[in-house]
Coordinates of C-alpha atoms in Angstrom, one line a residue:
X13 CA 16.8 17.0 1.6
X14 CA 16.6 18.8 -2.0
X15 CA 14.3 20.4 -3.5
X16 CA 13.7 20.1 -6.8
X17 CA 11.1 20.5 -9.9
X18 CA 7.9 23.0 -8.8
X19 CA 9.1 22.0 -4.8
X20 CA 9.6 18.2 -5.4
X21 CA 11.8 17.0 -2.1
X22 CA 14.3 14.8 -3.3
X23 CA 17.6 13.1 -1.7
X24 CA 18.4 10.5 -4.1
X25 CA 18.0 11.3 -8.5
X26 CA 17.1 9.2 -11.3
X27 CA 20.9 7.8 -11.8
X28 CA 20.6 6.9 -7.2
X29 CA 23.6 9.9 -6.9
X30 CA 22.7 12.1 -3.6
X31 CA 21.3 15.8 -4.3
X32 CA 19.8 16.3 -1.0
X33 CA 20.6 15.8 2.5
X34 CA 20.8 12.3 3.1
X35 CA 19.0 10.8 6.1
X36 CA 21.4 10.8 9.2
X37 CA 18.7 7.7 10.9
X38 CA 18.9 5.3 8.7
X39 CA 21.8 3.1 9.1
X40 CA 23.7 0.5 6.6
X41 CA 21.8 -2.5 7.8
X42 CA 18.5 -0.2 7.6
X43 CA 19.6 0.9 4.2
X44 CA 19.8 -2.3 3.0
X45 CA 16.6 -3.9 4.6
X46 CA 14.2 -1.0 2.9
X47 CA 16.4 -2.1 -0.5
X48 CA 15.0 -5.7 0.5
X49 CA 11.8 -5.1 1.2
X50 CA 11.4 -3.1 -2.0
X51 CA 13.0 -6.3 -4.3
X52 CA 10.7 -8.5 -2.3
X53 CA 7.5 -6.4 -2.7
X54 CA 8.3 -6.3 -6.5
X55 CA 8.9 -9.8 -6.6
X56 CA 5.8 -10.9 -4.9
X57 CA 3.7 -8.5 -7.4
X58 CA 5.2 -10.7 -10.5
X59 CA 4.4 -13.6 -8.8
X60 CA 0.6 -12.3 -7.8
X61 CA 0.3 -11.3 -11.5
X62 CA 1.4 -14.8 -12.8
X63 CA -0.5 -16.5 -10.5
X64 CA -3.7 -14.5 -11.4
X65 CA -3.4 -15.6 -15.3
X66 CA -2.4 -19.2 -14.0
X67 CA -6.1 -18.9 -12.7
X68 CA -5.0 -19.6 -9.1
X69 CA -6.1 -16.1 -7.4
X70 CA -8.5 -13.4 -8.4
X71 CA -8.3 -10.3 -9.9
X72 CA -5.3 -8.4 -8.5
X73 CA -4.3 -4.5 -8.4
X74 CA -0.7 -4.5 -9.0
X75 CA 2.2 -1.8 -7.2
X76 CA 4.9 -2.6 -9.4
X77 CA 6.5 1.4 -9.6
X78 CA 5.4 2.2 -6.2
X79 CA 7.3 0.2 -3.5
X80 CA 9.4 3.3 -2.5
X81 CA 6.3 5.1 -1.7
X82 CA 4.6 2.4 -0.4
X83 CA 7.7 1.2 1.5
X84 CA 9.4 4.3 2.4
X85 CA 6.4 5.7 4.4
X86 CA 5.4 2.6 6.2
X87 CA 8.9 1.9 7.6
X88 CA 8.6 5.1 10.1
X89 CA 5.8 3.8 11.5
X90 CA 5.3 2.1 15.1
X91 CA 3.6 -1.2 15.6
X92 CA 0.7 0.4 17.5
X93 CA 0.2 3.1 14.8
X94 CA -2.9 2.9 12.4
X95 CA -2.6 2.1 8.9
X96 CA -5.2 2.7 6.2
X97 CA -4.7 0.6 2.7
X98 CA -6.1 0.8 -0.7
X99 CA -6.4 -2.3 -2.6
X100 CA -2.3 -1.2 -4.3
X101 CA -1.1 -1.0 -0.9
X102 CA 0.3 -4.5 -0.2
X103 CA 3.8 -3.4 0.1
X104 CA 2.6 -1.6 2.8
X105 CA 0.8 -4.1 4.5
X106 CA 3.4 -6.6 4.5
X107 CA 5.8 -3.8 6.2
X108 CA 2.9 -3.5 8.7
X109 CA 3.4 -7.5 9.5
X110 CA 0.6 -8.7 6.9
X111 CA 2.1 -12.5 5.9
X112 CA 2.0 -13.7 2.6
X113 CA -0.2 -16.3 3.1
X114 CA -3.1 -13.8 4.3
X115 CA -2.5 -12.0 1.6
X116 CA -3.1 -14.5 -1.0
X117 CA -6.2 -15.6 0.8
X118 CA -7.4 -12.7 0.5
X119 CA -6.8 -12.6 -3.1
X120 CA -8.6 -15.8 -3.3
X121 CA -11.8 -14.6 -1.4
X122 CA -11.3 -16.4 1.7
X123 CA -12.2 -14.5 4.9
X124 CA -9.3 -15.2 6.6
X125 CA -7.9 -13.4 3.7
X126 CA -6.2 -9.5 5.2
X127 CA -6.0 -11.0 8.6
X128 CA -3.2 -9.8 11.1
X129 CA -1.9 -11.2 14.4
X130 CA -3.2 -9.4 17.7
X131 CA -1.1 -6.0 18.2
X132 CA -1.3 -4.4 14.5
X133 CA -4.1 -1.7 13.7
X134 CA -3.9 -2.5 9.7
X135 CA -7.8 -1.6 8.6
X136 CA -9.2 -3.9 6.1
X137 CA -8.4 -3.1 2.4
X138 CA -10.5 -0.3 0.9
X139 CA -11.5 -1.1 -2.6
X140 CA -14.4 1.8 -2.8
X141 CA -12.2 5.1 -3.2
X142 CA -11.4 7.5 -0.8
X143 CA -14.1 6.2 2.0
X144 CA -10.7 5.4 4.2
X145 CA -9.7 8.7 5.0
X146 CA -12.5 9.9 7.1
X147 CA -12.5 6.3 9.0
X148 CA -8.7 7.1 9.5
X149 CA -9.4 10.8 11.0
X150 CA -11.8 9.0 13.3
X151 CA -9.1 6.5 14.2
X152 CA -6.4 9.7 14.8
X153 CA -9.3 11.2 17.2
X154 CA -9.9 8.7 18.6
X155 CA -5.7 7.9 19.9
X156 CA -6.1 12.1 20.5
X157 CA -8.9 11.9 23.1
X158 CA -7.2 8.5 24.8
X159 CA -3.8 10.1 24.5
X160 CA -2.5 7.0 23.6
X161 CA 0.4 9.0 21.3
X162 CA -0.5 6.5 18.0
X163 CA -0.7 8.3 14.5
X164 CA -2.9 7.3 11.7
X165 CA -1.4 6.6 8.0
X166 CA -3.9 6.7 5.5
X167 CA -3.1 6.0 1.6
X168 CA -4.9 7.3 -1.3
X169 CA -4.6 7.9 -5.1
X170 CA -4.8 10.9 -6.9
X171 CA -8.1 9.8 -8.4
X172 CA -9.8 9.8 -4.9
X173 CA -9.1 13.8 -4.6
X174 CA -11.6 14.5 -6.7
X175 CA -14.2 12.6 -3.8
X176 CA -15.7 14.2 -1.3
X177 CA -14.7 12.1 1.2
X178 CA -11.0 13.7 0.5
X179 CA -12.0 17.0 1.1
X180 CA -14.3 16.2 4.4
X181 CA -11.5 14.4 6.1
X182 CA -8.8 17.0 5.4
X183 CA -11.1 19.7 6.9
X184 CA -12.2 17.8 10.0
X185 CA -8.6 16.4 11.1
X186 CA -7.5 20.1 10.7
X187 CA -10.1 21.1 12.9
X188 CA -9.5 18.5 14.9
X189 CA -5.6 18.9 15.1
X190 CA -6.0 14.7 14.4
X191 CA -2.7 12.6 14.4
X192 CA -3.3 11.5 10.8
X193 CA -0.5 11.4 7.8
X194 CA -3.0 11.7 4.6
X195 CA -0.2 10.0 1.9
X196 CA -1.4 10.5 -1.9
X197 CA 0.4 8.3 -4.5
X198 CA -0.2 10.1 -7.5
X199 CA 0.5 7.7 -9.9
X200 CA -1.0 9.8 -13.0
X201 CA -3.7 8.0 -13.7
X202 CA -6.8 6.9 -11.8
X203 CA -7.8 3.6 -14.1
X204 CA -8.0 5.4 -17.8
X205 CA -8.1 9.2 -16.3
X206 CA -5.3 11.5 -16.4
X207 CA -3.9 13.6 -13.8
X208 CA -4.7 16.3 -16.2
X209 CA -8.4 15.6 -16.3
X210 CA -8.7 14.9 -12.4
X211 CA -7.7 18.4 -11.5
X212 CA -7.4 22.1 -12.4
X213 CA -4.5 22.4 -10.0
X214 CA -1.8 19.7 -11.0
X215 CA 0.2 19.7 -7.5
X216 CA -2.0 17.9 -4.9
X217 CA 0.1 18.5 -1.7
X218 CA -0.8 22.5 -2.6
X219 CA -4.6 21.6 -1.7
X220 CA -3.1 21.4 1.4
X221 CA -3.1 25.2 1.8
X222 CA -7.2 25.5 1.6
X223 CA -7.5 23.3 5.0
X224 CA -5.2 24.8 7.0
X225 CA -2.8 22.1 6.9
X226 CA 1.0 21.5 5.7
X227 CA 1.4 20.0 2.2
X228 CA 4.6 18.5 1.1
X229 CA 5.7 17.0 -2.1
X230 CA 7.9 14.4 -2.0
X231 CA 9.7 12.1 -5.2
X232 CA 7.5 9.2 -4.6
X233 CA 10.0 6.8 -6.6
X234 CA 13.2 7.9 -4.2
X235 CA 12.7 5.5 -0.8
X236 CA 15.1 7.9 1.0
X237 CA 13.1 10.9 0.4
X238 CA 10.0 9.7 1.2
X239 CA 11.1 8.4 4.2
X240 CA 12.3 11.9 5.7
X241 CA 9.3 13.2 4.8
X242 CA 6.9 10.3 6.2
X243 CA 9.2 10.5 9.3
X244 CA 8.7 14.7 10.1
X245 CA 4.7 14.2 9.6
X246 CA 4.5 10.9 11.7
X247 CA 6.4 13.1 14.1
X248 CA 4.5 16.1 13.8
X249 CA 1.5 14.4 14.3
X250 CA 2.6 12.5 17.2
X251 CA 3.7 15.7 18.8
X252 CA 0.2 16.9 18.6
X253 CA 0.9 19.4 15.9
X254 CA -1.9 17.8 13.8
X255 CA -2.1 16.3 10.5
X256 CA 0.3 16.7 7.3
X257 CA -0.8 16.1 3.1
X258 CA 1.8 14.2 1.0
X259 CA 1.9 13.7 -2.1
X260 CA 4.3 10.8 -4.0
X261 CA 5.1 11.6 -7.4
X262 CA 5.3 8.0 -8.8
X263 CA 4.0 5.5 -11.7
X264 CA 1.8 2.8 -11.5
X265 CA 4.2 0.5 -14.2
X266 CA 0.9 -2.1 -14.8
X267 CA -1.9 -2.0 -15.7
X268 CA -4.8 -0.8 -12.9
X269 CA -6.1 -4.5 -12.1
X270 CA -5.5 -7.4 -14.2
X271 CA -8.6 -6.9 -15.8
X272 CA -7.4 -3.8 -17.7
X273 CA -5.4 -3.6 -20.8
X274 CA -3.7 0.2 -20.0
X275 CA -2.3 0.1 -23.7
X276 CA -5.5 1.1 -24.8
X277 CA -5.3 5.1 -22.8
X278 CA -2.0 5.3 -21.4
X279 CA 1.2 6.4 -24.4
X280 CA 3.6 3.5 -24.6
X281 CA 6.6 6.3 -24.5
X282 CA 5.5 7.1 -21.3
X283 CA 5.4 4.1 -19.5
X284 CA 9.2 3.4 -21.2
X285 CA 10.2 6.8 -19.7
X286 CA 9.3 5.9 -16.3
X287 CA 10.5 2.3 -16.3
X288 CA 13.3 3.1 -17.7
X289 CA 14.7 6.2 -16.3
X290 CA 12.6 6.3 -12.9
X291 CA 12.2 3.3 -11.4
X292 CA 12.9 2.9 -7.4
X293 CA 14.6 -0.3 -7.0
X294 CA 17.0 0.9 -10.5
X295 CA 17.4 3.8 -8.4
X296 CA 18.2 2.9 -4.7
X297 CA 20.1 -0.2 -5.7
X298 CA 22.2 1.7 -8.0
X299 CA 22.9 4.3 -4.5
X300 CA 23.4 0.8 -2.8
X301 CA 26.3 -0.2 -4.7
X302 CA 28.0 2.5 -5.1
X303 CA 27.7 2.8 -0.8
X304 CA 29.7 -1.0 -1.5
X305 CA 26.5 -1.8 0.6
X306 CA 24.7 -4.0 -2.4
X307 CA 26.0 -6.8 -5.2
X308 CA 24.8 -8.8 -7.9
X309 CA 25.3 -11.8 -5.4
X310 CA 23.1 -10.7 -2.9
X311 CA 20.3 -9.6 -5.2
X312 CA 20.2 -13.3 -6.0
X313 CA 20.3 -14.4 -3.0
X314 CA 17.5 -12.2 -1.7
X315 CA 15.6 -13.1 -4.4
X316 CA 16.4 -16.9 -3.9
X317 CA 15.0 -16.4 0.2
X318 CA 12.2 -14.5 -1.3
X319 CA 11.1 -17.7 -3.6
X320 CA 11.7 -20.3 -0.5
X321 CA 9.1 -17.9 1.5
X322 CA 6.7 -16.9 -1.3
X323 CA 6.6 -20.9 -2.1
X324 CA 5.8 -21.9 1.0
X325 CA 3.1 -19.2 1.5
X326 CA 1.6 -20.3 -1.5
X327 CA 1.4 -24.1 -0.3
X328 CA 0.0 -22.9 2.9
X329 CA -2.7 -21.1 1.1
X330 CA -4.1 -23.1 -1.5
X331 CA -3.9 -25.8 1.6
X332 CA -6.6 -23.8 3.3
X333 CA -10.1 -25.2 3.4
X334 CA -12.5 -22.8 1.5
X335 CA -14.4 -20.4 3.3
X336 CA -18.4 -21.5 3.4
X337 CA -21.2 -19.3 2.7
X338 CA -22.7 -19.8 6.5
X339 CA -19.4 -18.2 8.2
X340 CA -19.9 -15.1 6.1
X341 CA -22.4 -14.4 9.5
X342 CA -19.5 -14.8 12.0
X343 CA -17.5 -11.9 10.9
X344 CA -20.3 -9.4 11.4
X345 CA -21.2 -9.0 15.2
X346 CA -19.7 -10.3 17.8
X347 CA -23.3 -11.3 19.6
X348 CA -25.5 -11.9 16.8
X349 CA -29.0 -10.1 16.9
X350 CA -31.9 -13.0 15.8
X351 CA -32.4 -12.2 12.5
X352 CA -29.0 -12.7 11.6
X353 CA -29.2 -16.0 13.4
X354 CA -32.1 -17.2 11.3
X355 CA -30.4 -16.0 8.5
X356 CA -27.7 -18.7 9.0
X357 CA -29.6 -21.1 9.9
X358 CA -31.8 -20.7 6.3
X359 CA -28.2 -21.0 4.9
X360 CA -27.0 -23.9 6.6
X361 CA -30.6 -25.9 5.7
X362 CA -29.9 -24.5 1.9
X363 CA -26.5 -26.0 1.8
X364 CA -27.6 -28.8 3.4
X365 CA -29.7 -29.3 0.5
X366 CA -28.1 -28.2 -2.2
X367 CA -24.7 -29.6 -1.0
X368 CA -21.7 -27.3 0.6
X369 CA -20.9 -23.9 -1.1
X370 CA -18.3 -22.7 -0.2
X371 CA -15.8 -19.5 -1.9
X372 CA -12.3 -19.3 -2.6
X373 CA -10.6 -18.3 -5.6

């Protein structure tokens, strides 16, 4: 790998030419699956965002900027692994096994929304910042003391430094020697607030340092680098060598949810810089073709696939009966106590009464 800019690791540059080692594991028809999972992450974010304003799903988060970060460290990961998303993280998720269909449920408030088949740790989506990362060092403890050899992958922003809860995990899973990968995506802003004005100390990964713990910082927008450097922490943590800070450098392209308008903080020269001149498919794919491993006809005929499958995961979706209020008391415990009991059955008389209520979208 390279090294570039104040210790940035680096394989691939803006224009996709090779500057670092290149990743020996990876093979063509690997190389060309992470370039597909990228354009199909990317591709089901546009359709997420149109389907929002189409009034069809709820407010969304989109990734578009981050689906080398997002993809690159979730590919080294095995199926019985942990994995701890934000509310950006769907890229990840569906590298994890999340379908499309649970993931537009979820965008449409169902409870089945998020829901994976038997076999996949994926934790539910964390929309309040940073709680995640202790939960995942409890996870990585918990695979230490049952020596079950899994590794915990929690995500983060570079907002949710600045929480407490960032600080406490990193301390106990060094203490602990905890199989956990703690991956920042330090997409520069946290909503309206600036990397600037989140932190004295610009480089996240050195924070690192205080707790004991290696800190690596990788180019969050070049898939190949990120995932060497996913790969050696999984590794290291599944060796028992305990747990390892990255940080991403990469751009969040949107806007934070589609209920903010980012022209109103963020420089418009800025956001063309990165587009422009950093994005990760521009990037890879350009690498791709020059390998004679990627075309014009296969990008639209991925795409093309992608539609057929986002299509029918739509249909499937907005097929699905509404969630009712009353089963909001099934996903709780798994042997009600009483009063939760009597608390569905006041609901099921009220609805009874007042007619079926019921949420979705």
């Amino acid at each position: 790998m390279g090294i570039c800019e104040a210790g940035l690791v680096q394989v691939l540059n803006e224009d996709g030419r090779v500057v670092g080692e290149q990743p020996q594991n990876l093979s063509d028809a690997q190389l060309k699956d992470l370039y597909r999972r990228m354009q199909w992450a990317r591709l089901f974010d546009q359709r997420a965002v149109r389907l929002q304003r189409q009034g069809r799903i709820g407010t969304y988060a989109p990734l578009e900027g981050q689906e080398a970060a997002q993809v690159g460290s979730s590919y080294v990961l095995e199926k019985g692994d942990w994995l701890f998303p934000t509310y950006r993280d769907l890229a990840a998720c569906f590298n994890f096994g999340l379908s499309y269909t649970s993931a537009l449920l979820y965008t449409m408030g169902h409870l089945e929304g998020g829901r994976l088949e038997e076999g996949y740790n994926l934790f539910p989506i964390s929309i309040m910042i940073a709680t995640q990362l202790p939960q995942a060092v409890g996870a990585a403890w918990a695979s230490k003391l049952k020596q079950d050899g899994r590794v915990a992958l929690v995500y983060f922003g570079d907002g949710a430094t600045s929480k407490g809860d960032f600080h406490e995990a990193l301390n106990l899973a060094s203490v602990l020697k905890a199989p956990v990968v703690f991956f920042c995506q330090n997409n520069q802003w946290a909503i309206s607030v600036p990397l600037s004005k989140q932190t004295g100390h610009t480089v996240i990964a050195d924070k690192a340092q205080g707790y004991g713990l290696p800190g690596v910082r990788v180019d969050g927008n070049d898939v190949l680098a990120v995932c060497q450097v996913a790969k050696e922490a999984v590794e290291r943590a599944r060796r028992g060598e305990g747990p390892t800070l990255i940080e991403a450098l990469t751009y969040r392209l949107g806007p934070h949810t589609t209920a903010d308008d980012p022209t109103r903080y963020r420089p418009a020269e800025e956001l063309e810089q990165w587009k422009q001149q950093r994005d990760p498919l521009r990037r890879f794919r350009l690498f791709l073709e020059r390998e004679g491993l990627w075309s014009e006809h296969e990008e639209e005929q991925s795409a093309a696939e992608f539609k057929t499958v986002m299509d029918e995961a739509l249909k499937k979706a907005e097929q699905t009966p509404r969630s009712q209020l009353h089963q909001a008391f099934d996903y709780v415990y798994t042997n009600p106590p009483q009063d939760l009991l009597r608390q569905k059955e006041e609901v099921l008389s009220w609805t009874q009464r007042k007619g079926s209520v019921s949420w979705h979208n």
